[in-house]
XYZ file of N, CA and C in Angstrom:
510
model
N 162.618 147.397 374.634
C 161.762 146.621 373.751
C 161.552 147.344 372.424
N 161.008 148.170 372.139
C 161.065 149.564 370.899
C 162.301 149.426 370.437
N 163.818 149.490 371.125
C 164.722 149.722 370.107
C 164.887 148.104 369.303
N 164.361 147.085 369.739
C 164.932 145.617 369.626
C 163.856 145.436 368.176
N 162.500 146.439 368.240
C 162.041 146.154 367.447
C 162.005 147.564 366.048
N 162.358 148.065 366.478
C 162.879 149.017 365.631
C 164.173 148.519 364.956
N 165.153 147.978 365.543
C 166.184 147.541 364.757
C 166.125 146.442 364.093
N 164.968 145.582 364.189
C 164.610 144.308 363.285
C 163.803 144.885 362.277
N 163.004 146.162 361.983
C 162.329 146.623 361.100
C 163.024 146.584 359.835
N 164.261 147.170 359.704
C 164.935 147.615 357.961
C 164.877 145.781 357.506
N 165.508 145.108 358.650
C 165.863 143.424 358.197
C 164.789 143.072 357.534
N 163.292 143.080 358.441
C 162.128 142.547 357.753
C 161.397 142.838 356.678
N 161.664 144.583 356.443
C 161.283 145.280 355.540
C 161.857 144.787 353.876
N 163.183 144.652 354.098
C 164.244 144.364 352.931
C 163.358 143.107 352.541
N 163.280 141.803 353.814
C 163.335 140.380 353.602
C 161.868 140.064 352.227
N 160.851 141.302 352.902
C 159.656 141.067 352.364
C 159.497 142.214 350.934
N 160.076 142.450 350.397
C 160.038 143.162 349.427
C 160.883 142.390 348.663
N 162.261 141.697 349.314
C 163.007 140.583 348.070
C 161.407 139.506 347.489
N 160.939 139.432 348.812
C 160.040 138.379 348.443
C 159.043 138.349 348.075
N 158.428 139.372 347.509
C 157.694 139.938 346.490
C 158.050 140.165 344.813
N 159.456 140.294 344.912
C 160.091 140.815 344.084
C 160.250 139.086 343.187
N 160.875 138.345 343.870
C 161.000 136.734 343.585
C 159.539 136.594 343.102
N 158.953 136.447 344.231
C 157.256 136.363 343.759
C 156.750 136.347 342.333
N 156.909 137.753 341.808
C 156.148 137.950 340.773
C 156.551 137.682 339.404
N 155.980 137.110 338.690
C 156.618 136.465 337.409
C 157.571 137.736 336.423
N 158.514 137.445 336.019
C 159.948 138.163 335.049
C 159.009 138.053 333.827
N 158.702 139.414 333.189
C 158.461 139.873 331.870
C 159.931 140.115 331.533
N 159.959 139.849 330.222
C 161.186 140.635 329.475
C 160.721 141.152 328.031
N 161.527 141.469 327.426
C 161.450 142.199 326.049
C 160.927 143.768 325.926
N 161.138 144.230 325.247
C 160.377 145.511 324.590
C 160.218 145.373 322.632
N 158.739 145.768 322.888
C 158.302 145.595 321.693
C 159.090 145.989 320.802
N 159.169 145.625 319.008
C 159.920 146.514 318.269
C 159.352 146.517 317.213
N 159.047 147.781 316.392
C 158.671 147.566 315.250
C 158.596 146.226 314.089
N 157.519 146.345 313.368
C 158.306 145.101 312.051
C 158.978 145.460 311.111
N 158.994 146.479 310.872
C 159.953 146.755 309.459
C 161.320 146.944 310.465
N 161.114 147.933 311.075
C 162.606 148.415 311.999
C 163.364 146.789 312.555
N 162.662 146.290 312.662
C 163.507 144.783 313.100
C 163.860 143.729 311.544
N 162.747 143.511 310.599
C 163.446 143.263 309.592
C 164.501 143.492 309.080
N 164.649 144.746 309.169
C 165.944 145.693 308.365
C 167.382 145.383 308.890
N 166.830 145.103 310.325
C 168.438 145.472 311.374
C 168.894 144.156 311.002
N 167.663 142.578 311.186
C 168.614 141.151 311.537
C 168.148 140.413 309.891
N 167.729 141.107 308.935
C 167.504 140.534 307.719
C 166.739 139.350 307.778
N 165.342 139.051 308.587
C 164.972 137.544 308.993
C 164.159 136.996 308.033
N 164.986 136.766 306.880
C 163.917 135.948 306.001
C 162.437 135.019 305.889
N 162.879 134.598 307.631
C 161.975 133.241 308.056
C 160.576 134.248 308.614
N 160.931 135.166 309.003
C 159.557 136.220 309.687
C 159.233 136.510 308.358
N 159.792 137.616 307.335
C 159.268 137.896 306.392
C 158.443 137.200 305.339
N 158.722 135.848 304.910
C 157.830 134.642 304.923
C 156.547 134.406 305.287
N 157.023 133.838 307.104
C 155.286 133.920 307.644
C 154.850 134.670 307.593
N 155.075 136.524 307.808
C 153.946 137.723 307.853
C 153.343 137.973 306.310
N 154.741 137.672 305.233
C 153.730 138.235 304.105
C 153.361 137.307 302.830
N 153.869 135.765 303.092
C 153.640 134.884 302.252
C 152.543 133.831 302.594
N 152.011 133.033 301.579
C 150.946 132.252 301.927
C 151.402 131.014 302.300
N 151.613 130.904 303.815
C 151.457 129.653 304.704
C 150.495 128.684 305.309
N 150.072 126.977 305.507
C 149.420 127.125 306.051
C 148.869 127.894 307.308
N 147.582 128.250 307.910
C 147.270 128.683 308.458
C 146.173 128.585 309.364
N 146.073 128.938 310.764
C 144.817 128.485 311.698
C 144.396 130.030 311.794
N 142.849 130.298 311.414
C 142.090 131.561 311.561
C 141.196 131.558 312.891
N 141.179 132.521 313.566
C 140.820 132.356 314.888
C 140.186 134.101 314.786
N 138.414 134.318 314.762
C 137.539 134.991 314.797
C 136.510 135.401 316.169
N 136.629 136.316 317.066
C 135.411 135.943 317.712
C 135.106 135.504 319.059
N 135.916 134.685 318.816
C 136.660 133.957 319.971
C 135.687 132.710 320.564
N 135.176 132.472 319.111
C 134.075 130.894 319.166
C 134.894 130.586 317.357
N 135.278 130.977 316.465
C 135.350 130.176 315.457
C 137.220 129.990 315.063
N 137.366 129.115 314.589
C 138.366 128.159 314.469
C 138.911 127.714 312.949
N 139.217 127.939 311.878
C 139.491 127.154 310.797
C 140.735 127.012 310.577
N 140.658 126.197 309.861
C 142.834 126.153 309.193
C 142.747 125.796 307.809
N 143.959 126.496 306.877
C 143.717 126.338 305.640
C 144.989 125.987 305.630
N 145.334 125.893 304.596
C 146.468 124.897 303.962
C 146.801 123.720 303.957
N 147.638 122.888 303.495
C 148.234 121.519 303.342
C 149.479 121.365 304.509
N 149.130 120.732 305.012
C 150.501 120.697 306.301
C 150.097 121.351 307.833
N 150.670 121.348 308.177
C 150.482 122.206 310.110
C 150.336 123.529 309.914
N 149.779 124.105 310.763
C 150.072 125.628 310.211
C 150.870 125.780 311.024
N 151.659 127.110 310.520
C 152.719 127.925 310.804
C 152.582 129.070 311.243
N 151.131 129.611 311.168
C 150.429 131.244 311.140
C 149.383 131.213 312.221
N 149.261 131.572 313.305
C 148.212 131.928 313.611
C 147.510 133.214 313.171
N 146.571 133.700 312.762
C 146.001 134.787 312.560
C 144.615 134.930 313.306
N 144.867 136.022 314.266
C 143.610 135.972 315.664
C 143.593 137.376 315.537
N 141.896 137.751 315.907
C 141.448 138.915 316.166
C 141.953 139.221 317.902
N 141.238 139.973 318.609
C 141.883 140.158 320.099
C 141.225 139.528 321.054
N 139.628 139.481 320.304
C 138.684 138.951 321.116
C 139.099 137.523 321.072
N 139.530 136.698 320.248
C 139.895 135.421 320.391
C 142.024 135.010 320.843
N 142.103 135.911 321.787
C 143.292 135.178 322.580
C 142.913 134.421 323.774
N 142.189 134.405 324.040
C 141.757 132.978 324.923
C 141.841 131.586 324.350
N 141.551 131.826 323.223
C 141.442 130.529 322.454
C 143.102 130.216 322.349
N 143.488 130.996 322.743
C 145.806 130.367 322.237
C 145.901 129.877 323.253
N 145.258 129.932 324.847
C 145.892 129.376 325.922
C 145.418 127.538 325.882
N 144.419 127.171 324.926
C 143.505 125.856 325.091
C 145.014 125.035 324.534
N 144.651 123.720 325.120
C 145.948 122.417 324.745
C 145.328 122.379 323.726
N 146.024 122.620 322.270
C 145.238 122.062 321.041
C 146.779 121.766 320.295
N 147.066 120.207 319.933
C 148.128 120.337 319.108
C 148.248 121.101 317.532
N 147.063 121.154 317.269
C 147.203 121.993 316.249
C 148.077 123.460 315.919
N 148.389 124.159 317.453
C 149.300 124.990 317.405
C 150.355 124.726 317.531
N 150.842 123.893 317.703
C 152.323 122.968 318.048
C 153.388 123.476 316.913
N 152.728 124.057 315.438
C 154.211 123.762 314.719
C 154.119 125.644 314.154
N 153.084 126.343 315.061
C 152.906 128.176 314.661
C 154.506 128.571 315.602
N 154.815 129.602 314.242
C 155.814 130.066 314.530
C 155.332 131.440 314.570
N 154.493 131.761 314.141
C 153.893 133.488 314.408
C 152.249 133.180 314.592
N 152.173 134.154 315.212
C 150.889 134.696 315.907
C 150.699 136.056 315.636
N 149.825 136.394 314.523
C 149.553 137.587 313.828
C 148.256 138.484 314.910
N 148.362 138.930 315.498
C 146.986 139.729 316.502
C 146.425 141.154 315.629
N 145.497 141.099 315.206
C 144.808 142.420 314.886
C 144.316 143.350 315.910
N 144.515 144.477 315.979
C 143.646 145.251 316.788
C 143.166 146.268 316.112
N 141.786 146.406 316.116
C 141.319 147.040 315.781
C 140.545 148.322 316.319
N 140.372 148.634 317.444
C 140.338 149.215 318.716
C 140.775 149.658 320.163
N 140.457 150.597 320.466
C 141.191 150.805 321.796
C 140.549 150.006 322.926
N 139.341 149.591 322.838
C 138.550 148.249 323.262
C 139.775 146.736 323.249
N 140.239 146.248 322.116
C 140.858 145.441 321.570
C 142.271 145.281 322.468
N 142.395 146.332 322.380
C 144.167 146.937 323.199
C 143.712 146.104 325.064
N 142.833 146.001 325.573
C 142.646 145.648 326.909
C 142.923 144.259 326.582
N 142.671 143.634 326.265
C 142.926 142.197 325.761
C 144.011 142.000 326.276
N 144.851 140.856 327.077
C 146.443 140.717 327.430
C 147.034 139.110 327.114
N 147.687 138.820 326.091
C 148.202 137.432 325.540
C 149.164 137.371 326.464
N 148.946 136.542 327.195
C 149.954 135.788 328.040
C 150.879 134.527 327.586
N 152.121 134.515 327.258
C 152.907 133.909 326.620
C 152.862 132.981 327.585
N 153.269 133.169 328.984
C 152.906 132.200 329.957
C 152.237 130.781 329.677
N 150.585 131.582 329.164
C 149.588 130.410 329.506
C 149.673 129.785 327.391
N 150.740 130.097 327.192
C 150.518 129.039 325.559
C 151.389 128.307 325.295
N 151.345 127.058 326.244
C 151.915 125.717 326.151
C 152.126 124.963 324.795
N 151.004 125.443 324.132
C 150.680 124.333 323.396
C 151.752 125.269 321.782
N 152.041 125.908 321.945
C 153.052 127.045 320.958
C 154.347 126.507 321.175
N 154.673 125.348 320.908
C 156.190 124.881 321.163
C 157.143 125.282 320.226
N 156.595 126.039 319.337
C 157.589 126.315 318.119
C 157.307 128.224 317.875
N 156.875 128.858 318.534
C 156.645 129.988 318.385
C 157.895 130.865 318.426
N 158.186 131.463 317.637
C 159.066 132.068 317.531
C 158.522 133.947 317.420
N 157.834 134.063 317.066
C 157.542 135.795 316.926
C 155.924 136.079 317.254
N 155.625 137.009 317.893
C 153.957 137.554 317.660
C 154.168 139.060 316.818
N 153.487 139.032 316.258
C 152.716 140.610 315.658
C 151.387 140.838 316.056
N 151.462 142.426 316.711
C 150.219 143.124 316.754
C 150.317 144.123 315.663
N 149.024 143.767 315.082
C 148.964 144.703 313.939
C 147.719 145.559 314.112
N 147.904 146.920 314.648
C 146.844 148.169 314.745
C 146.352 148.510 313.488
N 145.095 148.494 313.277
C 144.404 148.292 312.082
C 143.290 150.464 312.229
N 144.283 150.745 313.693
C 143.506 151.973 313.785
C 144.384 153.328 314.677
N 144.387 154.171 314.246
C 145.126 155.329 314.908
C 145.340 155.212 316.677
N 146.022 154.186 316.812
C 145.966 153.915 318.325
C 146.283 155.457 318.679
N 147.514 155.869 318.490
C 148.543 156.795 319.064
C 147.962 158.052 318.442
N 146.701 157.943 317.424
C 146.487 159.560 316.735
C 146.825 159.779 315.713
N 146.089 160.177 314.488
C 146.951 160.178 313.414
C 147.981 159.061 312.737
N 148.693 159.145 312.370
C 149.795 157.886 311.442
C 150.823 157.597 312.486
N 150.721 158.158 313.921
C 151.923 158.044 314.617
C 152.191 156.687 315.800
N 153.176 156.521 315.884
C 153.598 155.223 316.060
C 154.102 155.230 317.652
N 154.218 156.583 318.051
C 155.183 156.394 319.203
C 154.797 155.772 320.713
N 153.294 155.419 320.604
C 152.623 154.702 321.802
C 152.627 153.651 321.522
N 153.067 153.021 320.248
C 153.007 151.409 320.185
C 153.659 150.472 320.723
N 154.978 150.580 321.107
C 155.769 149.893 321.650
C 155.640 149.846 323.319
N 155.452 150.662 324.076
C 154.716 150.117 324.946
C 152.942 149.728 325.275
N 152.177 149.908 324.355
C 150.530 149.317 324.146
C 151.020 148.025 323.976
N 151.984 147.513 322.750
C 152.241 146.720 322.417
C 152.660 145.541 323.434
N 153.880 146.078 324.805
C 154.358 145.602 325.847
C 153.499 145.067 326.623
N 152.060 146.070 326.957
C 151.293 145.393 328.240
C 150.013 144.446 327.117
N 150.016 144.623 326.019
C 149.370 143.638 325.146
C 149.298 142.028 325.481
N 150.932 141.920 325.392
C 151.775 140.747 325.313
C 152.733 140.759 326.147
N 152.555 140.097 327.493
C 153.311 139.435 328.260
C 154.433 138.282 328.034
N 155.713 138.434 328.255
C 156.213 137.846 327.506
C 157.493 137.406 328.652
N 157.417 135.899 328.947
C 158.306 135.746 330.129
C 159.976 136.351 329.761
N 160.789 136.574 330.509
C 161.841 137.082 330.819
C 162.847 136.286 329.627
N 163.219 134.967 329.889
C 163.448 133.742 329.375
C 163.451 133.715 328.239
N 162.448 133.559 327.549
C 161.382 133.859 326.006
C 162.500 134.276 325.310
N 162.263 133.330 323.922
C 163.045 133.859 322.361
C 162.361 134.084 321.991
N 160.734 133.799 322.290
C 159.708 134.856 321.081
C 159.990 136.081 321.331
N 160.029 136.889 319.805
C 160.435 138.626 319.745
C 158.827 138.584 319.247
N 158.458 139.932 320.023
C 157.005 140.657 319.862
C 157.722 142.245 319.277
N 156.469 142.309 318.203
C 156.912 142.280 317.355
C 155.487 143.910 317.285
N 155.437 145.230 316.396
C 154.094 145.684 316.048
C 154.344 146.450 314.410
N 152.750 146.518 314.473
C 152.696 147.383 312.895
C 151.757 148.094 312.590
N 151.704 149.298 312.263
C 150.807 150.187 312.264
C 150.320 149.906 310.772
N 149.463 149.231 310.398
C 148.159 149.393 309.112
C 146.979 149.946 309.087
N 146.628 151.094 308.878
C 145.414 151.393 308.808
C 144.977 151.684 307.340
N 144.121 150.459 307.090
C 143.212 150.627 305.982
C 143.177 151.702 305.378
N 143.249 151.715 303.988
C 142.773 153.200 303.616
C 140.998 153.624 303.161
């Protein structure tokens, strides 16, 4: 009896770890800089939304809401405390092709945008987190790309490129 169940152990062991493995939802990507990715694929259309004036939906707080410009916006611009507000059905996000995230804290950094839950982003093409504070220490950059990773969940699948940038105010 022991060996019959000893030799069904590796079978069941394997069966339930594939099936965990299936289970759990496929992240893909690794973060990449914004300039370092500008440079490499020349993307005119990012460089645009991050540094030109598009319409835009401002998202504060994570109770206030405005949009400026003439047309759909194209920009989201959200603090961290308001990524809850990206998962709500609102067609108003329907035609954002970037999603600008500030962080301004290591508070801020716990926050996790789930690409998953933003249906209503049918046209999203890029997010930026933009650290507004010495995440990594000093001017240095080298913890961003993965802060950046568990920030923003980003299914496997996904053509949105996530995207970061170190600004700190002077």
């Amino acid at each position: 009896m022991k060996k019959q169940v000893y030799k069904q152990f590796p079978a069941t062991l394997i069966s339930i770890l594939l099936l965990i493995f299936v289970a759990l939802p496929a992240y893909g990507q690794v973060a990449a800089r914004y300039s370092d990715y500008v440079k490499t694929n020349d993307d005119t259309r990012l460089i645009s939304l991050a540094t030109e004036i598009h319409p835009a939906i401002y998202l504060k707080g994570n109770t206030d809401m405005k949009s400026f410009g003439n047309g759909d916006a194209t920009v989201v611009n959200t603090d961290a405390a308001s990524i809850p507000m990206l998962y709500a059905t609102n067609p108003a996000f329907g035609k954002v092709e970037l999603i600008k995230i500030t962080i301004n804290s290591a508070t801020d950094e716990a926050v996790i945008l789930d690409l998953f839950k933003t249906a209503s982003f049918t046209s999203l093409k890029y997010v930026l987190c933009i650290y507004q504070y010495a995440s990594c220490g000093g001017k240095s950059e080298t913890c961003l790309p993965s802060k950046t990773d568990k920030l923003c969940k980003t299914p496997a699948e996904s053509a949105v490129r996530v995207l970061y940038q170190l600004s700190i105010p002077e």
